Amino acid sequence: ELQAFICGSGASQTASGSAEADALISLLFERLPSLLSFDAFRGVDLEALEALLRRTVIADTESLNTQQEVLAALARLSRLGVQRALLVSSPTHMPRCLRDASVAAARLGYEGTVLASPCGTSWTEETAVVVEPPHRPDGGASAALFGLVRRAAALAFGTTATESGRRPAEFLAAFERLLASFENRKSSTV
């Protein structure tokens, strides 16, 4: 039987100021009746399911990143004696979740099994792009692109704003102009 249903995070907030974990839990209970529209949930006692969830759901509003979330969740599951954890996240975030879960499990000595299930939801309508680091020493253009993307992400998310003296919004505006200038060149030569 389900022993803990942990939702994170505390770092992200909704437009109304609620922590993402609290918003997810509210949405879970708000949409619970819609489960009956799925064949897999026919015959499921929704009242019993809701009671189980209300007993086991936990909002992690303290963790500020994936590493902290996974470490806190596995520590809690370990204290409860839970031997099987299921990570649910977006497909593009799942590799980082699994990496962080592996590190957290080793650090905690968690001996249970950690499974992963990417969900089909996203907070944006944009198509996700994942830029992997090169896997071979002859990465060439792939290695150069990865390095540029890594530097751009650091600037865009403000991790180097203090050193550069520029704000992320300024960087994003300049980056947008640079991309547009190359896109305009390409369309004018075609």
Short mmCIF file of N, CA and C in Angstrom, two decimals, residues 2-187:
data_model
loop_
_atom_site.label_atom_id
_atom_site.label_comp_id
_atom_site.label_asym_id
_atom_site.label_seq_id
_atom_site.Cartn_x
_atom_site.Cartn_y
_atom_site.Cartn_z
N LEU A 2 0.39 2.29 -0.61
CA LEU A 2 1.08 3.57 -0.67
C LEU A 2 1.39 4.08 0.73
N GLN A 3 2.65 4.44 0.98
CA GLN A 3 3.04 4.94 2.29
C GLN A 3 3.34 6.43 2.29
N ALA A 4 3.76 6.95 1.14
CA ALA A 4 4.06 8.39 1.04
C ALA A 4 3.91 8.83 -0.41
N PHE A 5 3.29 9.97 -0.60
CA PHE A 5 3.10 10.58 -1.91
C PHE A 5 3.67 11.98 -1.76
N ILE A 6 4.92 12.17 -2.19
CA ILE A 6 5.64 13.41 -1.92
C ILE A 6 5.64 14.29 -3.16
N CYS A 7 5.22 15.54 -2.99
CA CYS A 7 5.21 16.52 -4.08
C CYS A 7 6.20 17.63 -3.75
N GLY A 8 7.00 18.05 -4.72
CA GLY A 8 7.91 19.18 -4.54
C GLY A 8 7.65 20.13 -5.67
N SER A 9 7.95 21.33 -5.60
CA SER A 9 9.06 21.92 -4.88
C SER A 9 8.62 23.20 -4.19
N GLY A 10 9.52 23.71 -3.37
CA GLY A 10 9.27 24.98 -2.72
C GLY A 10 9.86 26.13 -3.49
N ALA A 11 10.75 25.82 -4.43
CA ALA A 11 11.44 26.88 -5.17
C ALA A 11 10.53 27.60 -6.16
N SER A 12 9.67 26.85 -6.83
CA SER A 12 8.78 27.45 -7.83
C SER A 12 7.48 27.87 -7.18
N GLN A 13 6.95 28.97 -7.67
CA GLN A 13 5.67 29.45 -7.14
C GLN A 13 4.70 29.74 -8.28
N THR A 14 3.43 29.59 -7.97
CA THR A 14 2.38 29.92 -8.94
C THR A 14 2.22 31.43 -8.99
N ALA A 15 1.44 31.90 -9.92
CA ALA A 15 1.18 33.34 -10.04
C ALA A 15 0.53 33.90 -8.78
N SER A 16 -0.21 33.06 -8.06
CA SER A 16 -0.87 33.53 -6.83
C SER A 16 0.04 33.44 -5.60
N GLY A 17 1.27 32.93 -5.80
CA GLY A 17 2.22 32.88 -4.70
C GLY A 17 2.29 31.56 -3.95
N SER A 18 1.52 30.56 -4.38
CA SER A 18 1.57 29.25 -3.73
C SER A 18 2.82 28.51 -4.17
N ALA A 19 3.39 27.72 -3.26
CA ALA A 19 4.52 26.87 -3.62
C ALA A 19 4.03 25.83 -4.62
N GLU A 20 4.91 25.43 -5.52
CA GLU A 20 4.54 24.46 -6.55
C GLU A 20 4.00 23.18 -5.92
N ALA A 21 4.61 22.71 -4.83
CA ALA A 21 4.15 21.48 -4.18
C ALA A 21 2.71 21.62 -3.72
N ASP A 22 2.38 22.73 -3.09
CA ASP A 22 1.01 22.95 -2.62
C ASP A 22 0.03 23.04 -3.79
N ALA A 23 0.46 23.71 -4.87
CA ALA A 23 -0.40 23.82 -6.06
C ALA A 23 -0.65 22.45 -6.68
N LEU A 24 0.38 21.60 -6.73
CA LEU A 24 0.22 20.25 -7.29
C LEU A 24 -0.77 19.43 -6.47
N ILE A 25 -0.68 19.54 -5.16
CA ILE A 25 -1.59 18.77 -4.30
C ILE A 25 -3.03 19.26 -4.47
N SER A 26 -3.21 20.56 -4.54
CA SER A 26 -4.57 21.10 -4.78
C SER A 26 -5.12 20.60 -6.10
N LEU A 27 -4.28 20.62 -7.14
CA LEU A 27 -4.70 20.15 -8.46
C LEU A 27 -5.02 18.66 -8.44
N LEU A 28 -4.23 17.89 -7.71
CA LEU A 28 -4.47 16.46 -7.58
C LEU A 28 -5.88 16.19 -7.07
N PHE A 29 -6.25 16.85 -5.99
CA PHE A 29 -7.58 16.59 -5.41
C PHE A 29 -8.69 17.20 -6.25
N GLU A 30 -8.40 18.32 -6.89
CA GLU A 30 -9.41 18.95 -7.76
C GLU A 30 -9.74 18.05 -8.94
N ARG A 31 -8.72 17.38 -9.48
CA ARG A 31 -8.93 16.56 -10.69
C ARG A 31 -9.13 15.08 -10.41
N LEU A 32 -9.13 14.69 -9.17
CA LEU A 32 -9.28 13.28 -8.82
C LEU A 32 -10.52 12.64 -9.47
N PRO A 33 -11.69 13.30 -9.47
CA PRO A 33 -12.87 12.67 -10.10
C PRO A 33 -12.69 12.38 -11.60
N SER A 34 -11.82 13.12 -12.27
CA SER A 34 -11.63 12.89 -13.71
C SER A 34 -10.93 11.57 -13.99
N LEU A 35 -10.35 10.93 -12.98
CA LEU A 35 -9.71 9.63 -13.19
C LEU A 35 -10.70 8.59 -13.68
N LEU A 36 -11.96 8.75 -13.33
CA LEU A 36 -12.97 7.77 -13.74
C LEU A 36 -13.16 7.72 -15.25
N SER A 37 -12.68 8.74 -15.96
CA SER A 37 -12.80 8.73 -17.42
C SER A 37 -11.77 7.81 -18.08
N PHE A 38 -10.83 7.29 -17.31
CA PHE A 38 -9.81 6.38 -17.83
C PHE A 38 -10.21 4.94 -17.54
N ASP A 39 -10.06 4.08 -18.54
CA ASP A 39 -10.43 2.67 -18.39
C ASP A 39 -9.74 2.03 -17.18
N ALA A 40 -8.50 2.37 -16.94
CA ALA A 40 -7.73 1.76 -15.85
C ALA A 40 -8.33 2.06 -14.48
N PHE A 41 -9.15 3.10 -14.38
CA PHE A 41 -9.72 3.49 -13.10
C PHE A 41 -11.19 3.07 -12.94
N ARG A 42 -11.72 2.37 -13.93
CA ARG A 42 -13.09 1.88 -13.79
C ARG A 42 -13.16 0.93 -12.60
N GLY A 43 -14.14 1.13 -11.77
CA GLY A 43 -14.30 0.26 -10.61
C GLY A 43 -13.47 0.68 -9.40
N VAL A 44 -12.63 1.70 -9.54
CA VAL A 44 -11.82 2.17 -8.42
C VAL A 44 -12.71 3.00 -7.49
N ASP A 45 -12.61 2.73 -6.21
CA ASP A 45 -13.36 3.48 -5.21
C ASP A 45 -12.63 4.80 -4.98
N LEU A 46 -13.14 5.87 -5.60
CA LEU A 46 -12.46 7.17 -5.50
C LEU A 46 -12.45 7.71 -4.08
N GLU A 47 -13.45 7.40 -3.30
CA GLU A 47 -13.46 7.87 -1.90
C GLU A 47 -12.32 7.22 -1.13
N ALA A 48 -12.11 5.94 -1.35
CA ALA A 48 -11.02 5.23 -0.67
C ALA A 48 -9.66 5.75 -1.17
N LEU A 49 -9.56 6.00 -2.49
CA LEU A 49 -8.33 6.54 -3.05
C LEU A 49 -8.04 7.93 -2.47
N GLU A 50 -9.06 8.76 -2.40
CA GLU A 50 -8.87 10.09 -1.84
C GLU A 50 -8.44 10.01 -0.38
N ALA A 51 -9.04 9.12 0.38
CA ALA A 51 -8.67 8.96 1.79
C ALA A 51 -7.21 8.51 1.92
N LEU A 52 -6.80 7.57 1.06
CA LEU A 52 -5.40 7.11 1.06
C LEU A 52 -4.46 8.27 0.74
N LEU A 53 -4.79 9.03 -0.29
CA LEU A 53 -3.94 10.17 -0.67
C LEU A 53 -3.88 11.21 0.44
N ARG A 54 -5.00 11.50 1.06
CA ARG A 54 -5.01 12.50 2.15
C ARG A 54 -4.16 12.04 3.33
N ARG A 55 -4.07 10.72 3.56
CA ARG A 55 -3.22 10.19 4.64
C ARG A 55 -1.74 10.22 4.28
N THR A 56 -1.43 10.15 2.99
CA THR A 56 -0.03 9.94 2.60
C THR A 56 0.61 11.10 1.87
N VAL A 57 -0.15 12.05 1.38
CA VAL A 57 0.43 13.13 0.58
C VAL A 57 1.24 14.07 1.48
N ILE A 58 2.40 14.46 0.97
CA ILE A 58 3.33 15.32 1.69
C ILE A 58 3.80 16.40 0.73
N ALA A 59 3.71 17.64 1.16
CA ALA A 59 4.21 18.77 0.35
C ALA A 59 5.61 19.13 0.82
N ASP A 60 6.60 18.98 -0.06
CA ASP A 60 7.95 19.44 0.25
C ASP A 60 8.07 20.87 -0.26
N THR A 61 7.92 21.82 0.63
CA THR A 61 8.01 23.23 0.24
C THR A 61 9.33 23.84 0.71
N GLU A 62 10.22 23.01 1.25
CA GLU A 62 11.51 23.50 1.76
C GLU A 62 12.62 23.37 0.72
N SER A 63 12.60 22.29 -0.06
CA SER A 63 13.66 22.05 -1.03
C SER A 63 13.62 23.11 -2.12
N LEU A 64 14.81 23.51 -2.56
CA LEU A 64 14.90 24.59 -3.54
C LEU A 64 15.40 24.12 -4.90
N ASN A 65 15.76 22.84 -5.01
CA ASN A 65 16.20 22.32 -6.30
C ASN A 65 16.01 20.81 -6.33
N THR A 66 16.27 20.22 -7.46
CA THR A 66 16.04 18.78 -7.65
C THR A 66 16.89 17.95 -6.69
N GLN A 67 18.15 18.32 -6.51
CA GLN A 67 19.02 17.56 -5.59
C GLN A 67 18.43 17.53 -4.19
N GLN A 68 18.01 18.69 -3.69
CA GLN A 68 17.43 18.75 -2.35
C GLN A 68 16.12 17.97 -2.26
N GLU A 69 15.28 18.07 -3.30
CA GLU A 69 14.00 17.36 -3.30
C GLU A 69 14.20 15.85 -3.21
N VAL A 70 15.09 15.32 -4.06
CA VAL A 70 15.29 13.88 -4.10
C VAL A 70 15.95 13.39 -2.81
N LEU A 71 16.91 14.15 -2.30
CA LEU A 71 17.57 13.78 -1.05
C LEU A 71 16.55 13.76 0.10
N ALA A 72 15.73 14.79 0.21
CA ALA A 72 14.72 14.85 1.27
C ALA A 72 13.69 13.72 1.13
N ALA A 73 13.26 13.45 -0.10
CA ALA A 73 12.26 12.40 -0.32
C ALA A 73 12.82 11.02 0.03
N LEU A 74 14.03 10.72 -0.44
CA LEU A 74 14.60 9.40 -0.15
C LEU A 74 14.92 9.25 1.34
N ALA A 75 15.32 10.33 2.00
CA ALA A 75 15.55 10.27 3.45
C ALA A 75 14.25 9.96 4.17
N ARG A 76 13.18 10.62 3.77
CA ARG A 76 11.86 10.37 4.39
C ARG A 76 11.41 8.94 4.12
N LEU A 77 11.54 8.50 2.87
CA LEU A 77 11.12 7.13 2.52
C LEU A 77 11.94 6.10 3.29
N SER A 78 13.23 6.38 3.46
CA SER A 78 14.09 5.48 4.21
C SER A 78 13.65 5.38 5.66
N ARG A 79 13.32 6.52 6.28
CA ARG A 79 12.83 6.51 7.67
C ARG A 79 11.52 5.73 7.79
N LEU A 80 10.70 5.77 6.75
CA LEU A 80 9.43 5.03 6.76
C LEU A 80 9.59 3.55 6.41
N GLY A 81 10.79 3.17 6.00
CA GLY A 81 11.04 1.78 5.62
C GLY A 81 10.55 1.45 4.22
N VAL A 82 10.31 2.46 3.40
CA VAL A 82 9.82 2.25 2.03
C VAL A 82 10.97 1.72 1.17
N GLN A 83 10.73 0.63 0.47
CA GLN A 83 11.77 0.00 -0.34
C GLN A 83 11.61 0.24 -1.84
N ARG A 84 10.58 0.99 -2.23
CA ARG A 84 10.38 1.26 -3.66
C ARG A 84 9.88 2.69 -3.82
N ALA A 85 10.65 3.48 -4.58
CA ALA A 85 10.29 4.87 -4.83
C ALA A 85 10.05 5.04 -6.32
N LEU A 86 9.08 5.86 -6.66
CA LEU A 86 8.77 6.15 -8.06
C LEU A 86 8.91 7.65 -8.29
N LEU A 87 9.85 8.04 -9.14
CA LEU A 87 10.02 9.44 -9.52
C LEU A 87 9.12 9.73 -10.70
N VAL A 88 8.36 10.82 -10.64
CA VAL A 88 7.53 11.24 -11.76
C VAL A 88 7.90 12.68 -12.07
N SER A 89 8.30 12.92 -13.31
CA SER A 89 8.68 14.27 -13.74
C SER A 89 8.57 14.35 -15.25
N SER A 90 8.79 15.53 -15.77
CA SER A 90 8.72 15.70 -17.23
C SER A 90 9.87 14.93 -17.89
N PRO A 91 9.69 14.52 -19.13
CA PRO A 91 10.72 13.74 -19.81
C PRO A 91 12.07 14.47 -19.88
N THR A 92 12.06 15.77 -20.06
CA THR A 92 13.33 16.49 -20.17
C THR A 92 14.00 16.69 -18.81
N HIS A 93 13.24 16.59 -17.74
CA HIS A 93 13.80 16.75 -16.39
C HIS A 93 14.21 15.41 -15.78
N MET A 94 13.69 14.31 -16.32
CA MET A 94 13.91 13.00 -15.74
C MET A 94 15.39 12.60 -15.65
N PRO A 95 16.22 12.87 -16.66
CA PRO A 95 17.64 12.49 -16.51
C PRO A 95 18.29 13.14 -15.28
N ARG A 96 17.97 14.40 -15.03
CA ARG A 96 18.54 15.07 -13.86
C ARG A 96 17.97 14.46 -12.57
N CYS A 97 16.69 14.12 -12.57
CA CYS A 97 16.08 13.46 -11.40
C CYS A 97 16.79 12.15 -11.08
N LEU A 98 17.02 11.35 -12.11
CA LEU A 98 17.67 10.06 -11.91
C LEU A 98 19.12 10.22 -11.45
N ARG A 99 19.82 11.18 -12.04
CA ARG A 99 21.20 11.44 -11.61
C ARG A 99 21.21 11.82 -10.13
N ASP A 100 20.34 12.75 -9.75
CA ASP A 100 20.29 13.22 -8.37
C ASP A 100 19.82 12.13 -7.42
N ALA A 101 18.90 11.28 -7.88
CA ALA A 101 18.43 10.17 -7.05
C ALA A 101 19.55 9.16 -6.81
N SER A 102 20.36 8.89 -7.83
CA SER A 102 21.48 7.97 -7.67
C SER A 102 22.47 8.49 -6.63
N VAL A 103 22.79 9.77 -6.73
CA VAL A 103 23.73 10.39 -5.78
C VAL A 103 23.13 10.37 -4.37
N ALA A 104 21.84 10.75 -4.25
CA ALA A 104 21.18 10.79 -2.94
C ALA A 104 21.09 9.40 -2.33
N ALA A 105 20.74 8.40 -3.12
CA ALA A 105 20.62 7.03 -2.61
C ALA A 105 21.97 6.55 -2.08
N ALA A 106 23.03 6.83 -2.81
CA ALA A 106 24.37 6.42 -2.36
C ALA A 106 24.75 7.16 -1.08
N ARG A 107 24.48 8.43 -1.04
CA ARG A 107 24.82 9.26 0.13
C ARG A 107 24.07 8.79 1.38
N LEU A 108 22.80 8.44 1.21
CA LEU A 108 21.97 8.02 2.34
C LEU A 108 22.10 6.54 2.67
N GLY A 109 22.65 5.78 1.74
CA GLY A 109 22.67 4.33 1.92
C GLY A 109 21.30 3.72 1.69
N TYR A 110 20.49 4.40 0.88
CA TYR A 110 19.14 3.90 0.56
C TYR A 110 19.28 2.63 -0.26
N GLU A 111 18.71 1.54 0.24
CA GLU A 111 18.86 0.24 -0.43
C GLU A 111 17.63 -0.17 -1.22
N GLY A 112 16.65 0.71 -1.27
CA GLY A 112 15.45 0.40 -2.02
C GLY A 112 15.66 0.58 -3.52
N THR A 113 14.61 0.36 -4.26
CA THR A 113 14.62 0.51 -5.71
C THR A 113 14.02 1.87 -6.07
N VAL A 114 14.67 2.57 -6.99
CA VAL A 114 14.14 3.85 -7.48
C VAL A 114 13.75 3.65 -8.94
N LEU A 115 12.46 3.83 -9.22
CA LEU A 115 11.92 3.71 -10.57
C LEU A 115 11.60 5.10 -11.10
N ALA A 116 11.47 5.22 -12.40
CA ALA A 116 11.18 6.51 -13.01
C ALA A 116 10.03 6.38 -13.99
N SER A 117 9.17 7.40 -14.00
CA SER A 117 8.07 7.45 -14.94
C SER A 117 7.91 8.88 -15.44
N PRO A 118 8.39 9.14 -16.66
CA PRO A 118 8.20 10.49 -17.19
C PRO A 118 6.71 10.75 -17.44
N CYS A 119 6.26 11.93 -17.08
CA CYS A 119 4.86 12.28 -17.31
C CYS A 119 4.74 13.05 -18.62
N GLY A 120 3.55 13.10 -19.14
CA GLY A 120 3.32 13.75 -20.42
C GLY A 120 2.88 15.19 -20.30
N THR A 121 3.27 15.85 -19.23
CA THR A 121 2.85 17.24 -19.05
C THR A 121 4.04 18.17 -19.08
N SER A 122 3.75 19.39 -19.41
CA SER A 122 4.77 20.43 -19.43
C SER A 122 4.09 21.73 -19.05
N TRP A 123 4.85 22.62 -18.45
CA TRP A 123 4.31 23.91 -18.03
C TRP A 123 4.34 24.92 -19.16
N THR A 124 4.82 24.51 -20.31
CA THR A 124 4.93 25.43 -21.44
C THR A 124 4.43 24.76 -22.70
N GLU A 125 4.03 25.54 -23.66
CA GLU A 125 3.61 25.02 -24.95
C GLU A 125 4.81 24.88 -25.90
N GLU A 126 5.95 25.42 -25.50
CA GLU A 126 7.14 25.36 -26.34
C GLU A 126 7.67 23.93 -26.45
N THR A 127 8.29 23.62 -27.56
CA THR A 127 8.93 22.34 -27.74
C THR A 127 10.23 22.34 -26.96
N ALA A 128 10.43 21.33 -26.13
CA ALA A 128 11.65 21.25 -25.34
C ALA A 128 12.82 20.85 -26.22
N VAL A 129 13.97 21.40 -25.92
CA VAL A 129 15.20 21.05 -26.61
C VAL A 129 16.20 20.64 -25.55
N VAL A 130 16.75 19.45 -25.70
CA VAL A 130 17.75 18.96 -24.76
C VAL A 130 19.08 18.91 -25.50
N VAL A 131 20.07 19.58 -24.94
CA VAL A 131 21.41 19.59 -25.55
C VAL A 131 22.30 18.76 -24.64
N GLU A 132 22.64 17.58 -25.13
CA GLU A 132 23.48 16.69 -24.33
C GLU A 132 24.95 17.02 -24.55
N PRO A 133 25.76 16.81 -23.52
CA PRO A 133 27.20 16.97 -23.74
C PRO A 133 27.69 15.88 -24.68
N PRO A 134 28.78 16.14 -25.39
CA PRO A 134 29.29 15.11 -26.30
C PRO A 134 29.72 13.87 -25.52
N HIS A 135 29.53 12.70 -26.14
CA HIS A 135 29.85 11.43 -25.48
C HIS A 135 31.17 10.84 -25.97
N ARG A 136 31.78 11.49 -26.95
CA ARG A 136 33.04 10.98 -27.49
C ARG A 136 34.04 12.13 -27.54
N PRO A 137 35.32 11.80 -27.53
CA PRO A 137 36.34 12.86 -27.54
C PRO A 137 36.39 13.65 -28.85
N ASP A 138 35.82 13.09 -29.92
CA ASP A 138 35.85 13.79 -31.21
C ASP A 138 34.56 14.58 -31.43
N GLY A 139 33.99 15.12 -30.35
CA GLY A 139 32.71 15.83 -30.39
C GLY A 139 32.67 17.02 -31.33
N GLY A 140 33.78 17.69 -31.57
CA GLY A 140 33.85 18.80 -32.51
C GLY A 140 32.79 19.85 -32.30
N ALA A 141 31.94 20.05 -33.31
CA ALA A 141 30.90 21.09 -33.26
C ALA A 141 29.93 20.83 -32.12
N SER A 142 29.67 19.56 -31.82
CA SER A 142 28.76 19.22 -30.72
C SER A 142 29.31 19.73 -29.39
N ALA A 143 30.61 19.55 -29.16
CA ALA A 143 31.24 20.02 -27.92
C ALA A 143 31.20 21.54 -27.86
N ALA A 144 31.47 22.19 -28.99
CA ALA A 144 31.46 23.66 -29.02
C ALA A 144 30.05 24.19 -28.74
N LEU A 145 29.04 23.58 -29.37
CA LEU A 145 27.66 24.02 -29.14
C LEU A 145 27.26 23.81 -27.69
N PHE A 146 27.61 22.65 -27.13
CA PHE A 146 27.26 22.38 -25.73
C PHE A 146 27.90 23.43 -24.82
N GLY A 147 29.15 23.78 -25.06
CA GLY A 147 29.82 24.79 -24.26
C GLY A 147 29.13 26.15 -24.35
N LEU A 148 28.72 26.52 -25.56
CA LEU A 148 28.02 27.80 -25.74
C LEU A 148 26.65 27.79 -25.05
N VAL A 149 25.92 26.68 -25.18
CA VAL A 149 24.61 26.57 -24.55
C VAL A 149 24.76 26.62 -23.03
N ARG A 150 25.76 25.94 -22.50
CA ARG A 150 25.99 25.96 -21.05
C ARG A 150 26.28 27.38 -20.57
N ARG A 151 27.13 28.11 -21.30
CA ARG A 151 27.45 29.50 -20.93
C ARG A 151 26.21 30.39 -21.04
N ALA A 152 25.43 30.20 -22.11
CA ALA A 152 24.23 31.01 -22.30
C ALA A 152 23.22 30.74 -21.19
N ALA A 153 23.04 29.47 -20.82
CA ALA A 153 22.10 29.14 -19.75
C ALA A 153 22.53 29.76 -18.43
N ALA A 154 23.83 29.75 -18.15
CA ALA A 154 24.32 30.36 -16.91
C ALA A 154 24.00 31.86 -16.89
N LEU A 155 24.18 32.51 -18.03
CA LEU A 155 23.86 33.94 -18.09
C LEU A 155 22.35 34.19 -18.03
N ALA A 156 21.59 33.38 -18.74
CA ALA A 156 20.14 33.57 -18.79
C ALA A 156 19.49 33.34 -17.43
N PHE A 157 20.03 32.39 -16.67
CA PHE A 157 19.44 32.08 -15.37
C PHE A 157 20.11 32.84 -14.24
N GLY A 158 21.03 33.73 -14.60
CA GLY A 158 21.60 34.62 -13.60
C GLY A 158 22.68 34.05 -12.73
N THR A 159 23.18 32.86 -13.04
CA THR A 159 24.19 32.28 -12.15
C THR A 159 25.52 33.02 -12.24
N THR A 160 25.74 33.76 -13.32
CA THR A 160 26.98 34.52 -13.43
C THR A 160 26.72 36.01 -13.53
N ALA A 161 25.51 36.43 -13.19
CA ALA A 161 25.15 37.85 -13.32
C ALA A 161 26.06 38.75 -12.50
N THR A 162 26.49 38.29 -11.33
CA THR A 162 27.35 39.12 -10.49
C THR A 162 28.70 39.34 -11.15
N GLU A 163 29.27 38.25 -11.68
CA GLU A 163 30.58 38.37 -12.32
C GLU A 163 30.52 39.21 -13.59
N SER A 164 29.46 39.05 -14.37
CA SER A 164 29.40 39.75 -15.65
C SER A 164 28.88 41.17 -15.51
N GLY A 165 28.20 41.46 -14.41
CA GLY A 165 27.64 42.80 -14.23
C GLY A 165 26.39 43.03 -15.06
N ARG A 166 25.91 42.00 -15.76
CA ARG A 166 24.71 42.13 -16.59
C ARG A 166 23.56 41.36 -15.96
N ARG A 167 22.39 41.81 -16.19
CA ARG A 167 21.20 41.11 -15.69
C ARG A 167 20.75 40.08 -16.72
N PRO A 168 20.11 38.99 -16.25
CA PRO A 168 19.63 37.98 -17.18
C PRO A 168 18.72 38.54 -18.28
N ALA A 169 17.84 39.48 -17.96
CA ALA A 169 16.93 40.05 -18.97
C ALA A 169 17.71 40.75 -20.08
N GLU A 170 18.78 41.44 -19.70
CA GLU A 170 19.61 42.11 -20.72
C GLU A 170 20.28 41.09 -21.63
N PHE A 171 20.78 40.02 -21.01
CA PHE A 171 21.42 38.98 -21.81
C PHE A 171 20.42 38.36 -22.78
N LEU A 172 19.23 38.02 -22.28
CA LEU A 172 18.22 37.39 -23.14
C LEU A 172 17.83 38.30 -24.30
N ALA A 173 17.70 39.58 -24.05
CA ALA A 173 17.36 40.53 -25.13
C ALA A 173 18.48 40.58 -26.17
N ALA A 174 19.72 40.63 -25.71
CA ALA A 174 20.85 40.66 -26.64
C ALA A 174 20.95 39.34 -27.42
N PHE A 175 20.71 38.23 -26.74
CA PHE A 175 20.76 36.92 -27.39
C PHE A 175 19.67 36.81 -28.45
N GLU A 176 18.49 37.30 -28.14
CA GLU A 176 17.37 37.32 -29.09
C GLU A 176 17.75 38.11 -30.34
N ARG A 177 18.36 39.28 -30.15
CA ARG A 177 18.78 40.11 -31.30
C ARG A 177 19.83 39.39 -32.14
N LEU A 178 20.77 38.71 -31.49
CA LEU A 178 21.80 37.97 -32.22
C LEU A 178 21.18 36.86 -33.06
N LEU A 179 20.30 36.07 -32.44
CA LEU A 179 19.65 34.98 -33.19
C LEU A 179 18.83 35.53 -34.35
N ALA A 180 18.09 36.60 -34.10
CA ALA A 180 17.27 37.20 -35.16
C ALA A 180 18.14 37.68 -36.31
N SER A 181 19.29 38.24 -36.00
CA SER A 181 20.16 38.72 -37.08
C SER A 181 20.64 37.58 -37.96
N PHE A 182 20.94 36.41 -37.38
CA PHE A 182 21.36 35.26 -38.17
C PHE A 182 20.17 34.65 -38.91
N GLU A 183 19.01 34.61 -38.28
CA GLU A 183 17.83 34.09 -38.96
C GLU A 183 17.46 34.99 -40.15
N ASN A 184 17.59 36.31 -40.00
CA ASN A 184 17.30 37.24 -41.09
C ASN A 184 18.28 37.06 -42.24
N ARG A 185 19.56 36.84 -41.91
CA ARG A 185 20.56 36.60 -42.97
C ARG A 185 20.23 35.34 -43.75
N LYS A 186 19.85 34.29 -43.03
CA LYS A 186 19.55 33.01 -43.66
C LYS A 186 18.33 33.14 -44.58
N SER A 187 17.28 33.82 -44.13
CA SER A 187 16.06 33.92 -44.95
C SER A 187 16.28 34.84 -46.15
#
